[in-house]
Tab-separated table of C-alpha atoms in Angstrom:
chain	number	residue	atom	x	y	z
A	1	MET	CA	-44.171	176.265	-22.735
A	2	GLU	CA	-46.226	179.483	-22.686
A	3	LYS	CA	-47.506	178.586	-19.255
A	4	GLU	CA	-43.965	178.247	-17.895
A	5	LYS	CA	-42.991	181.612	-19.295
A	6	ALA	CA	-45.974	183.289	-17.663
A	7	LEU	CA	-45.201	181.579	-14.347
A	8	GLY	CA	-41.578	182.696	-14.599
A	9	ILE	CA	-42.531	186.327	-15.092
A	10	LEU	CA	-45.111	186.066	-12.332
A	11	SER	CA	-42.594	184.651	-9.857
A	12	LEU	CA	-40.092	187.359	-10.792
A	13	ILE	CA	-42.704	190.012	-10.021
A	14	ALA	CA	-43.746	188.282	-6.795
A	15	ILE	CA	-40.209	187.920	-5.428
A	16	SER	CA	-39.354	191.520	-6.365
A	17	THR	CA	-42.499	192.698	-4.573
A	18	LEU	CA	-41.458	190.692	-1.536
A	19	ILE	CA	-37.998	192.297	-1.526
A	20	VAL	CA	-39.506	195.793	-1.723
A	21	ILE	CA	-42.050	195.012	0.991
A	22	SER	CA	-39.386	193.589	3.266
A	23	PHE	CA	-37.633	196.962	3.170
A	24	LEU	CA	-40.822	198.910	3.797
A	25	ILE	CA	-42.182	197.096	6.836
A	26	LYS	CA	-41.056	198.485	10.165
A	27	SER	CA	-41.189	196.574	13.398
A	28	PRO	CA	-40.334	198.282	16.672
A	29	PHE	CA	-40.172	194.901	18.379
A	30	PHE	CA	-37.446	193.453	16.163
A	31	GLN	CA	-35.690	196.721	15.347
A	32	GLN	CA	-33.603	196.670	18.536
A	33	ASN	CA	-31.209	194.329	16.747
A	34	GLY	CA	-30.984	196.359	13.562
A	35	ASP	CA	-32.313	195.491	10.161
A	36	ILE	CA	-31.596	191.789	10.443
A	37	TYR	CA	-35.268	191.037	11.164
A	38	ARG	CA	-36.040	191.678	7.475
A	39	MET	CA	-34.618	188.212	6.949
A	40	LEU	CA	-37.879	186.984	8.490
A	41	PHE	CA	-39.801	187.616	5.259
A	42	PHE	CA	-37.535	185.174	3.418
A	43	HIS	CA	-36.646	182.738	6.162
A	44	VAL	CA	-40.150	181.791	7.298
A	45	PRO	CA	-41.746	181.364	3.823
A	46	LEU	CA	-38.735	179.324	2.681
A	47	ALA	CA	-39.217	176.977	5.616
A	48	TRP	CA	-42.940	176.600	4.941
A	49	ILE	CA	-42.498	175.912	1.268
A	50	ALA	CA	-39.694	173.436	1.995
A	51	TYR	CA	-42.075	171.405	4.164
A	52	LEU	CA	-44.796	171.791	1.537
A	53	ALA	CA	-42.355	170.438	-1.063
A	54	PHE	CA	-41.596	167.410	1.125
A	55	PHE	CA	-45.309	166.845	1.621
A	56	ILE	CA	-45.768	166.914	-2.169
A	57	VAL	CA	-43.012	164.289	-2.449
A	58	MET	CA	-45.041	161.967	-0.230
A	59	ILE	CA	-48.318	162.610	-2.059
A	60	SER	CA	-46.680	162.043	-5.454
A	61	SER	CA	-45.025	158.886	-4.138
A	62	ILE	CA	-48.362	157.476	-2.975
A	63	PHE	CA	-49.927	158.333	-6.343
A	64	TYR	CA	-47.018	156.707	-8.146
A	65	LEU	CA	-47.376	153.439	-6.231
A	66	LYS	CA	-51.136	153.476	-6.866
A	67	LYS	CA	-51.125	154.440	-10.549
A	68	GLU	CA	-47.629	153.513	-11.810
A	69	ASP	CA	-47.533	156.688	-13.890
A	70	ARG	CA	-44.046	158.147	-14.526
A	71	LYS	CA	-45.527	161.632	-14.235
A	72	TYR	CA	-45.889	161.315	-10.470
A	73	ASP	CA	-42.339	160.070	-10.031
A	74	ASN	CA	-41.068	163.093	-11.944
A	75	TYR	CA	-43.106	165.360	-9.663
A	76	ALA	CA	-41.657	163.653	-6.576
A	77	ALA	CA	-38.074	164.008	-7.798
A	78	ALA	CA	-38.547	167.655	-8.763
A	79	SER	CA	-40.251	168.511	-5.498
A	80	ALA	CA	-37.553	166.796	-3.406
A	81	GLU	CA	-34.830	168.781	-5.156
A	82	ILE	CA	-36.574	172.083	-4.532
A	83	GLY	CA	-37.334	171.097	-0.950
A	84	VAL	CA	-33.683	170.304	-0.259
A	85	ILE	CA	-32.562	173.652	-1.669
A	86	PHE	CA	-35.263	175.608	0.175
A	87	ALA	CA	-34.517	173.794	3.429
A	88	ALA	CA	-30.797	174.495	2.989
A	89	LEU	CA	-31.595	178.182	2.445
A	90	THR	CA	-33.826	178.103	5.519
A	91	LEU	CA	-30.962	176.725	7.586
A	92	ILE	CA	-28.502	179.282	6.206
A	93	THR	CA	-30.767	182.315	6.652
A	94	GLY	CA	-31.798	181.041	10.067
A	95	SER	CA	-28.175	180.653	11.063
A	96	ILE	CA	-27.302	184.199	10.002
A	97	TRP	CA	-30.298	185.520	11.871
A	98	ALA	CA	-29.477	183.498	14.970
A	99	ARG	CA	-25.977	184.959	14.977
A	100	ALA	CA	-27.417	188.476	15.074
A	101	GLU	CA	-30.270	187.755	17.451
A	102	TRP	CA	-28.826	185.200	19.877
A	103	GLY	CA	-25.088	185.635	19.292
A	104	VAL	CA	-24.550	182.041	18.162
A	105	TRP	CA	-24.731	180.415	14.742
A	106	TRP	CA	-26.628	177.429	15.941
A	107	ARG	CA	-28.870	176.560	18.826
A	108	TRP	CA	-30.365	173.138	19.506
A	109	ASP	CA	-33.845	174.499	19.188
A	110	PRO	CA	-36.529	171.922	18.234
A	111	ARG	CA	-37.487	173.647	15.008
A	112	LEU	CA	-33.877	174.105	13.891
A	113	THR	CA	-32.969	170.534	14.749
A	114	THR	CA	-36.037	169.074	13.040
A	115	THR	CA	-35.332	171.080	9.890
A	116	LEU	CA	-31.742	169.824	9.898
A	117	VAL	CA	-32.853	166.199	10.312
A	118	THR	CA	-35.493	166.627	7.593
A	119	TRP	CA	-32.937	168.171	5.276
A	120	ILE	CA	-30.588	165.205	5.800
A	121	ILE	CA	-33.446	162.745	5.148
A	122	TYR	CA	-34.167	164.309	1.772
A	123	VAL	CA	-30.496	164.546	0.850
A	124	ALA	CA	-30.478	160.787	1.523
A	125	TYR	CA	-33.589	160.500	-0.664
A	126	LEU	CA	-31.769	162.187	-3.546
A	127	THR	CA	-28.693	160.001	-2.962
A	128	LEU	CA	-30.941	156.942	-3.137
A	129	ARG	CA	-32.405	158.138	-6.437
A	130	GLY	CA	-28.899	158.635	-7.769
A	131	SER	CA	-27.750	155.100	-7.029
A	132	LEU	CA	-30.763	153.143	-8.278
A	133	SER	CA	-31.021	151.659	-11.736
A	134	GLU	CA	-33.535	153.295	-14.059
A	135	GLU	CA	-36.231	150.600	-13.912
A	136	ARG	CA	-36.292	150.385	-10.106
A	137	LYS	CA	-35.729	154.036	-9.299
A	138	ALA	CA	-39.333	155.210	-9.251
A	139	ARG	CA	-40.784	152.441	-7.126
A	140	LEU	CA	-38.090	152.215	-4.451
A	141	SER	CA	-37.695	155.938	-4.026
A	142	ALA	CA	-41.474	156.252	-3.726
A	143	VAL	CA	-41.394	153.881	-0.758
A	144	TYR	CA	-38.628	155.910	0.868
A	145	GLY	CA	-40.474	159.137	0.083
A	146	ILE	CA	-43.432	157.909	2.131
A	147	ILE	CA	-41.359	156.569	5.051
A	148	ALA	CA	-39.344	159.793	5.115
A	149	PHE	CA	-42.265	162.163	5.487
A	150	ILE	CA	-44.022	160.071	8.135
A	151	SER	CA	-40.930	160.260	10.334
A	152	VAL	CA	-40.858	164.080	10.310
A	153	PRO	CA	-43.670	164.755	12.824
A	154	ILE	CA	-42.467	162.001	15.168
A	155	SER	CA	-38.944	163.420	14.991
A	156	TYR	CA	-40.293	166.867	15.804
A	157	LEU	CA	-42.252	165.503	18.738
A	158	SER	CA	-39.318	163.614	20.257
A	159	ILE	CA	-36.824	166.409	19.625
A	160	THR	CA	-39.190	168.908	21.257
A	161	ILE	CA	-39.599	166.804	24.373
A	162	SER	CA	-35.908	165.963	24.699
A	163	LEU	CA	-34.642	169.539	24.412
A	164	HIS	CA	-36.914	171.087	27.065
A	165	PRO	CA	-37.168	174.319	25.087
A	166	GLN	CA	-38.096	177.741	26.351
A	167	PRO	CA	-40.391	179.411	23.849
A	168	ILE	CA	-38.412	182.095	22.050
A	169	THR	CA	-41.198	183.770	20.114
A	170	GLY	CA	-42.083	187.018	21.868
A	171	GLY	CA	-45.880	186.927	21.935
A	172	GLY	CA	-46.427	190.526	20.816
A	173	GLY	CA	-43.647	190.331	18.241
A	174	ILE	CA	-45.719	189.248	15.289
A	175	SER	CA	-47.752	192.346	14.512
A	176	SER	CA	-50.308	192.415	11.719
A	177	THR	CA	-47.940	194.223	9.339
A	178	ILE	CA	-45.347	191.505	9.858
A	179	ALA	CA	-48.027	188.874	9.307
A	180	ASN	CA	-49.052	190.574	6.050
A	181	GLY	CA	-45.439	190.570	4.913
A	182	LEU	CA	-45.207	186.858	5.705
A	183	ILE	CA	-48.358	186.153	3.686
A	184	VAL	CA	-46.834	187.967	0.701
A	185	GLY	CA	-43.669	185.926	1.223
A	186	VAL	CA	-45.524	182.614	1.308
A	187	ILE	CA	-47.474	183.504	-1.857
A	188	ALA	CA	-44.317	184.654	-3.670
A	189	TYR	CA	-42.382	181.519	-2.782
A	190	THR	CA	-45.341	179.283	-3.653
A	191	ILE	CA	-45.361	180.783	-7.145
A	192	LEU	CA	-41.591	180.332	-7.400
A	193	TYR	CA	-41.949	176.739	-6.197
A	194	THR	CA	-44.637	175.979	-8.789
A	195	TYR	CA	-42.465	177.515	-11.486
A	196	ILE	CA	-39.326	175.513	-10.656
A	197	LEU	CA	-41.406	172.368	-10.120
A	198	ARG	CA	-42.881	172.589	-13.624
A	199	ILE	CA	-39.515	173.283	-15.230
A	200	ARG	CA	-37.793	170.406	-13.447
A	201	LYS	CA	-40.686	168.068	-14.199
A	202	ASN	CA	-40.420	168.961	-17.892
A	203	THR	CA	-36.674	168.324	-17.763
A	204	PHE	CA	-37.228	164.868	-16.280
A	205	GLU	CA	-39.894	164.140	-18.882
A	206	SER	CA	-37.512	165.079	-21.691
A	207	HIS	CA	-34.907	162.856	-20.066
A	208	ASP	CA	-37.379	159.947	-20.102
A	209	GLU	CA	-38.188	160.638	-23.742
A	210	VAL	CA	-34.522	160.688	-24.759
A	211	GLN	CA	-33.985	157.376	-23.030
A	212	MET	CA	-36.987	155.877	-24.780
A	213	ILE	CA	-35.677	157.031	-28.153
A	214	GLU	CA	-32.232	155.628	-27.426
A	215	LYS	CA	-33.705	152.322	-26.344
A	216	ASN	CA	-35.764	152.090	-29.539
A	217	ARG	CA	-32.771	152.919	-31.686
A	218	ARG	CA	-30.683	150.263	-29.998
A	219	ARG	CA	-33.432	147.744	-30.625
A	220	THR	CA	-33.686	148.590	-34.326
A	221	ASN	CA	-29.904	148.468	-34.653
A	222	THR	CA	-29.710	144.952	-33.252
A	223	GLU	CA	-32.519	143.829	-35.507
B	1	MET	CA	-54.363	133.162	9.303
B	2	ASN	CA	-52.800	130.031	10.692
B	3	GLU	CA	-51.373	129.182	7.281
B	4	TYR	CA	-49.926	132.669	7.044
B	5	LEU	CA	-48.221	132.392	10.416
B	6	LYS	CA	-46.751	129.040	9.423
B	7	LYS	CA	-45.152	130.680	6.399
B	8	VAL	CA	-43.770	133.472	8.518
B	9	GLN	CA	-42.421	130.872	10.900
B	10	SER	CA	-40.690	128.935	8.143
B	11	ILE	CA	-38.908	132.068	6.935
B	12	VAL	CA	-37.730	132.815	10.472
B	13	TRP	CA	-36.598	129.216	10.853
B	14	LYS	CA	-34.734	129.343	7.528
B	15	ASP	CA	-32.792	132.434	8.654
B	16	ILE	CA	-31.940	130.881	11.989
B	17	ILE	CA	-30.662	127.686	10.345
B	18	ILE	CA	-28.523	129.702	7.917
B	19	GLU	CA	-27.098	131.650	10.839
B	20	LEU	CA	-26.429	128.499	12.861
B	21	ARG	CA	-24.493	126.981	9.957
B	22	MET	CA	-22.616	130.057	8.774
B	23	LYS	CA	-22.130	131.837	12.118
B	24	GLU	CA	-21.369	134.922	10.105
B	25	MET	CA	-23.717	137.722	11.019
B	26	LEU	CA	-24.067	137.280	14.762
B	27	ASN	CA	-20.341	136.991	15.416
B	28	THR	CA	-19.538	140.117	13.440
B	29	MET	CA	-22.334	142.073	15.071
B	30	LEU	CA	-21.297	141.045	18.536
B	31	ILE	CA	-17.603	141.802	18.094
B	32	PHE	CA	-18.460	145.125	16.514
B	33	SER	CA	-20.772	146.212	19.308
B	34	ILE	CA	-18.210	145.284	21.946
B	35	LEU	CA	-15.618	147.234	19.973
B	36	VAL	CA	-17.882	150.277	19.917
B	37	ILE	CA	-18.165	150.147	23.696
B	38	LEU	CA	-14.446	149.649	24.079
B	39	ILE	CA	-13.571	152.488	21.711
B	40	SER	CA	-16.038	154.836	23.386
B	41	SER	CA	-14.518	154.142	26.761
B	42	PHE	CA	-11.081	154.984	25.309
B	43	ALA	CA	-12.379	158.024	23.441
B	44	PHE	CA	-14.142	159.557	26.420
B	45	GLY	CA	-11.241	158.743	28.715
B	46	THR	CA	-11.552	157.609	32.280
B	47	PHE	CA	-14.484	159.113	34.043
B	48	ASN	CA	-16.127	159.266	37.388
B	49	GLN	CA	-19.438	157.793	38.428
B	50	GLU	CA	-21.427	160.892	37.529
B	51	MET	CA	-20.043	161.104	34.010
B	52	THR	CA	-20.591	157.408	33.450
B	53	GLN	CA	-24.249	157.879	34.220
B	54	SER	CA	-24.715	160.582	31.615
B	55	ILE	CA	-22.639	158.868	28.923
B	56	ALA	CA	-23.737	155.251	29.384
B	57	PRO	CA	-27.132	155.393	27.599
B	58	GLY	CA	-25.611	157.061	24.541
B	59	VAL	CA	-22.726	154.605	24.278
B	60	LEU	CA	-25.029	151.638	24.730
B	61	TRP	CA	-27.470	152.701	22.036
B	62	ILE	CA	-24.724	153.667	19.606
B	63	ALA	CA	-23.330	150.151	20.062
B	64	PHE	CA	-26.778	148.573	19.539
B	65	THR	CA	-27.689	150.598	16.449
B	66	PHE	CA	-24.278	150.444	14.753
B	67	ALA	CA	-24.000	146.701	15.246
B	68	GLY	CA	-27.633	146.267	14.222
B	69	MET	CA	-26.886	148.171	11.042
B	70	LEU	CA	-24.183	145.636	10.146
B	71	GLY	CA	-26.630	142.767	10.533
B	72	LEU	CA	-29.422	144.503	8.635
B	73	GLY	CA	-27.087	145.299	5.759
B	74	ARG	CA	-26.437	141.590	5.278
B	75	SER	CA	-30.055	140.608	5.758
B	76	PHE	CA	-31.152	140.793	2.122
B	77	ILE	CA	-27.797	140.174	0.445
B	78	SER	CA	-28.141	136.440	1.067
B	79	GLU	CA	-31.646	136.536	-0.460
B	80	LYS	CA	-30.306	138.057	-3.666
B	81	ASP	CA	-27.889	135.168	-4.075
B	82	ARG	CA	-28.963	132.778	-6.830
B	83	GLY	CA	-32.525	134.100	-6.939
B	84	CYS	CA	-33.515	133.055	-3.432
B	85	LEU	CA	-35.889	136.002	-3.115
B	86	GLN	CA	-37.616	135.076	-6.387
B	87	GLY	CA	-38.085	131.583	-5.007
B	88	MET	CA	-39.740	132.890	-1.871
B	89	MET	CA	-41.910	135.232	-3.916
B	90	LEU	CA	-43.265	132.250	-5.861
B	91	ALA	CA	-44.643	130.747	-2.671
B	92	PRO	CA	-48.446	131.050	-2.598
B	93	THR	CA	-48.721	133.700	0.097
B	94	ASP	CA	-48.823	137.446	0.516
B	95	TRP	CA	-45.334	138.898	0.291
B	96	SER	CA	-45.734	140.693	3.580
B	97	ALA	CA	-45.082	137.280	5.148
B	98	ILE	CA	-41.503	137.558	3.868
B	99	TYR	CA	-41.191	140.974	5.488
B	100	ILE	CA	-42.593	139.846	8.818
B	101	GLY	CA	-40.446	136.714	8.813
B	102	LYS	CA	-37.274	138.652	8.076
B	103	THR	CA	-38.178	141.248	10.709
B	104	ILE	CA	-38.668	138.613	13.376
B	105	ALA	CA	-35.401	136.883	12.410
B	106	ASN	CA	-33.513	140.178	12.577
B	107	LEU	CA	-35.168	140.923	15.902
B	108	ILE	CA	-33.965	137.594	17.286
B	109	PHE	CA	-30.378	138.164	16.114
B	110	MET	CA	-30.319	141.694	17.479
B	111	SER	CA	-31.710	140.581	20.827
B	112	ILE	CA	-29.014	137.912	21.204
B	113	MET	CA	-26.377	140.497	20.294
B	114	GLU	CA	-27.855	142.968	22.783
B	115	ILE	CA	-27.911	140.483	25.651
B	116	LEU	CA	-24.274	139.532	25.118
B	117	THR	CA	-23.238	143.173	24.672
B	118	LEU	CA	-25.010	144.070	27.900
B	119	ILE	CA	-22.888	141.588	29.830
B	120	VAL	CA	-19.763	143.384	28.657
B	121	PHE	CA	-21.402	146.708	29.317
B	122	VAL	CA	-22.285	145.771	32.889
B	123	VAL	CA	-18.648	144.874	33.516
B	124	LEU	CA	-17.031	147.889	31.847
B	125	PHE	CA	-19.518	150.604	32.777
B	126	ASN	CA	-20.779	149.225	36.044
B	127	PHE	CA	-24.206	149.313	34.450
B	128	GLY	CA	-25.836	146.917	36.885
B	129	GLN	CA	-25.229	149.328	39.766
B	130	ILE	CA	-26.383	152.555	38.170
B	131	ILE	CA	-29.602	151.234	36.703
B	132	THR	CA	-32.637	151.514	38.975
B	133	SER	CA	-35.100	149.192	37.291
B	134	PRO	CA	-33.938	146.315	35.069
B	135	LEU	CA	-37.513	145.518	34.032
B	136	LYS	CA	-38.048	148.987	32.635
B	137	PHE	CA	-34.770	148.692	30.773
B	138	VAL	CA	-35.838	145.406	29.187
B	139	LEU	CA	-39.094	147.053	28.101
B	140	ILE	CA	-37.446	150.054	26.474
B	141	THR	CA	-34.877	147.828	24.761
B	142	ILE	CA	-37.581	145.634	23.249
B	143	VAL	CA	-39.640	148.600	22.089
B	144	GLY	CA	-36.628	150.479	20.700
B	145	THR	CA	-35.126	147.462	18.960
B	146	PHE	CA	-38.432	146.541	17.365
B	147	GLY	CA	-38.825	150.000	15.843
B	148	PHE	CA	-35.236	149.963	14.617
B	149	VAL	CA	-35.566	146.519	13.052
B	150	SER	CA	-38.960	147.137	11.433
B	151	VAL	CA	-37.776	150.168	9.473
B	152	GLY	CA	-34.322	148.651	9.019
B	153	THR	CA	-35.588	145.480	7.369
B	154	LEU	CA	-37.600	147.452	4.823
B	155	LEU	CA	-34.744	149.832	4.019
B	156	SER	CA	-32.338	146.909	3.831
B	157	ALA	CA	-34.527	145.476	1.079
B	158	VAL	CA	-34.443	148.892	-0.612
B	159	SER	CA	-30.697	149.327	-0.333
B	160	VAL	CA	-29.687	145.936	-1.799
B	161	ASN	CA	-31.090	147.173	-5.100
B	162	THR	CA	-28.743	150.157	-5.226
B	163	LYS	CA	-25.398	150.222	-6.982
B	164	THR	CA	-23.546	150.584	-3.687
B	165	ARG	CA	-25.513	147.742	-2.014
B	166	GLU	CA	-25.481	147.940	1.786
B	167	MET	CA	-23.286	151.048	1.864
B	168	LEU	CA	-26.318	153.265	1.469
B	169	LEU	CA	-28.265	151.676	4.328
B	170	PRO	CA	-26.850	153.831	7.180
B	171	VAL	CA	-27.500	156.991	5.179
B	172	LEU	CA	-31.115	155.990	4.591
B	173	LEU	CA	-31.810	154.508	7.989
B	174	PHE	CA	-30.210	156.824	10.554
B	175	PRO	CA	-32.146	160.025	9.814
B	176	VAL	CA	-35.421	158.094	9.874
B	177	ILE	CA	-34.726	156.443	13.243
B	178	VAL	CA	-33.832	159.708	14.992
B	179	PRO	CA	-36.974	159.411	17.176
B	180	ILE	CA	-35.947	155.885	18.235
B	181	ILE	CA	-32.447	156.945	19.219
B	182	ILE	CA	-33.645	160.020	21.109
B	183	GLY	CA	-36.444	158.110	22.801
B	184	ALA	CA	-34.351	155.098	23.783
B	185	VAL	CA	-31.449	157.181	25.102
B	186	GLU	CA	-33.710	159.543	27.066
B	187	ALA	CA	-35.719	156.665	28.513
B	188	THR	CA	-32.546	154.811	29.529
B	189	LEU	CA	-31.255	157.988	31.130
B	190	SER	CA	-34.498	158.390	33.036
B	191	ILE	CA	-34.107	154.849	34.387
B	192	ILE	CA	-30.598	155.678	35.593
B	193	THR	CA	-31.489	158.989	37.207
B	194	ALA	CA	-34.871	157.670	38.376
B	195	ASN	CA	-36.674	160.750	37.141
B	196	GLY	CA	-37.838	162.044	33.794
B	197	GLN	CA	-40.710	160.929	31.610
B	198	PHE	CA	-40.030	157.242	31.154
B	199	TRP	CA	-43.607	156.295	30.237
B	200	GLY	CA	-43.934	159.257	27.898
B	201	TRP	CA	-40.993	157.977	25.876
B	202	VAL	CA	-42.351	154.431	25.888
B	203	ARG	CA	-45.608	155.768	24.463
B	204	ILE	CA	-43.811	157.654	21.666
B	205	LEU	CA	-41.709	154.621	20.792
B	206	VAL	CA	-44.730	152.305	20.771
B	207	ALA	CA	-46.529	154.751	18.463
B	208	TYR	CA	-43.455	154.816	16.210
B	209	ASP	CA	-43.295	151.008	16.195
B	210	ILE	CA	-46.944	150.608	15.242
B	211	ILE	CA	-46.859	153.277	12.521
B	212	PHE	CA	-43.643	152.124	10.900
B	213	PHE	CA	-44.307	148.410	11.161
B	214	THR	CA	-47.656	148.893	9.434
B	215	VAL	CA	-46.330	151.186	6.724
B	216	SER	CA	-43.337	148.914	6.102
B	217	ALA	CA	-45.453	145.765	5.877
B	218	LEU	CA	-47.795	147.506	3.437
B	219	SER	CA	-45.082	148.949	1.215
B	220	PHE	CA	-42.793	145.892	1.220
B	221	ASN	CA	-44.659	144.426	-1.778
B	222	TYR	CA	-43.642	147.392	-3.895
B	223	VAL	CA	-40.008	147.058	-2.850
B	224	ILE	CA	-39.458	143.452	-3.890
B	225	GLU	CA	-41.728	143.568	-6.909
B	226	GLY	CA	-39.484	145.942	-8.850
């Protein structure tokens, strides 16, 4: 429990630092549209960590199928939840930014579309977990967790080709100060991710324990 | 290997016999896919030649995938009935044989449905005139359908274990087959307009087919074991 507390304080510090830094960094390239570019320091790290979370879901799923240890299933479930929330936040922040930068809320850009599809896949993953019985949940959702992540790169590839995109990133836009800010953002959100992951995993473990106790009690009652 | 193929064959044969006697799945699939085409032609209104060309691939593949979904949803329900799946699992063979057999059976049903739907489609959308190369269309249909069925069969086995049974299948399957839908529609469009990257799409779909068929065959054991 001490570890979680330390991680919590650490992530609080990291996110606060990120907020301060995001106000300090100036970018002449982005500034033409006002202060909206400061969203970048939250939007980009959120997207990265969301994909990291989905990758962890796949890794945990593979480990679960190999080792049949409940621990890995709890990691997969926790990571998928965080990934869905982070991806949703990515879509929302991206949409607000797009409105300021491009004048529209949504554009069928490959990266946007892929993130939307990925988000839907993992919402489906969580729905699947919700409607499976306890003894089958881990195994079946592990299989879907693997299938789901494999489809992401192929989706990205086919969406990219079908949309004929013009690259939007202005080459000189990402200066080194911006890059430094993004690195801080990625570190801060990684710490936050680890923190929430541990807490959710512990919650699931307690849930398992409670169920075990209930099962045992029922057995002794019938005897 | 020969023994293994014989087992696969007997599972395919079993499904075909069931279908021939019940005439349940194929009829429903076919009527549904024709309905999708009919409803789309009402929904999009009357249109000229140019609009038909841009809409046709989308309508066709929506009809194929929606009707296919109906069939796939039923695919494992019959196996759950009176422990049929347990019976098959007792057979002395690797369980991937069950997966491959079911996949081939589903592929056969979908192909029959697609051929019959196409006849209607040719009549209603004048598809025979606007398409430039029927051979290419057959190729992309085979490749696209195979990818759809190989993931669909696995997820059908997953979804019969849920509380909502086959209701969850579309939710699980559609986001995963996004590459198939995009690829098949774009490739069909490129056949109609006679430009675009037809072979590029075929390559992507073949890669998808190989990856997902392999992963599904490998992970099928875990699905039915639980």
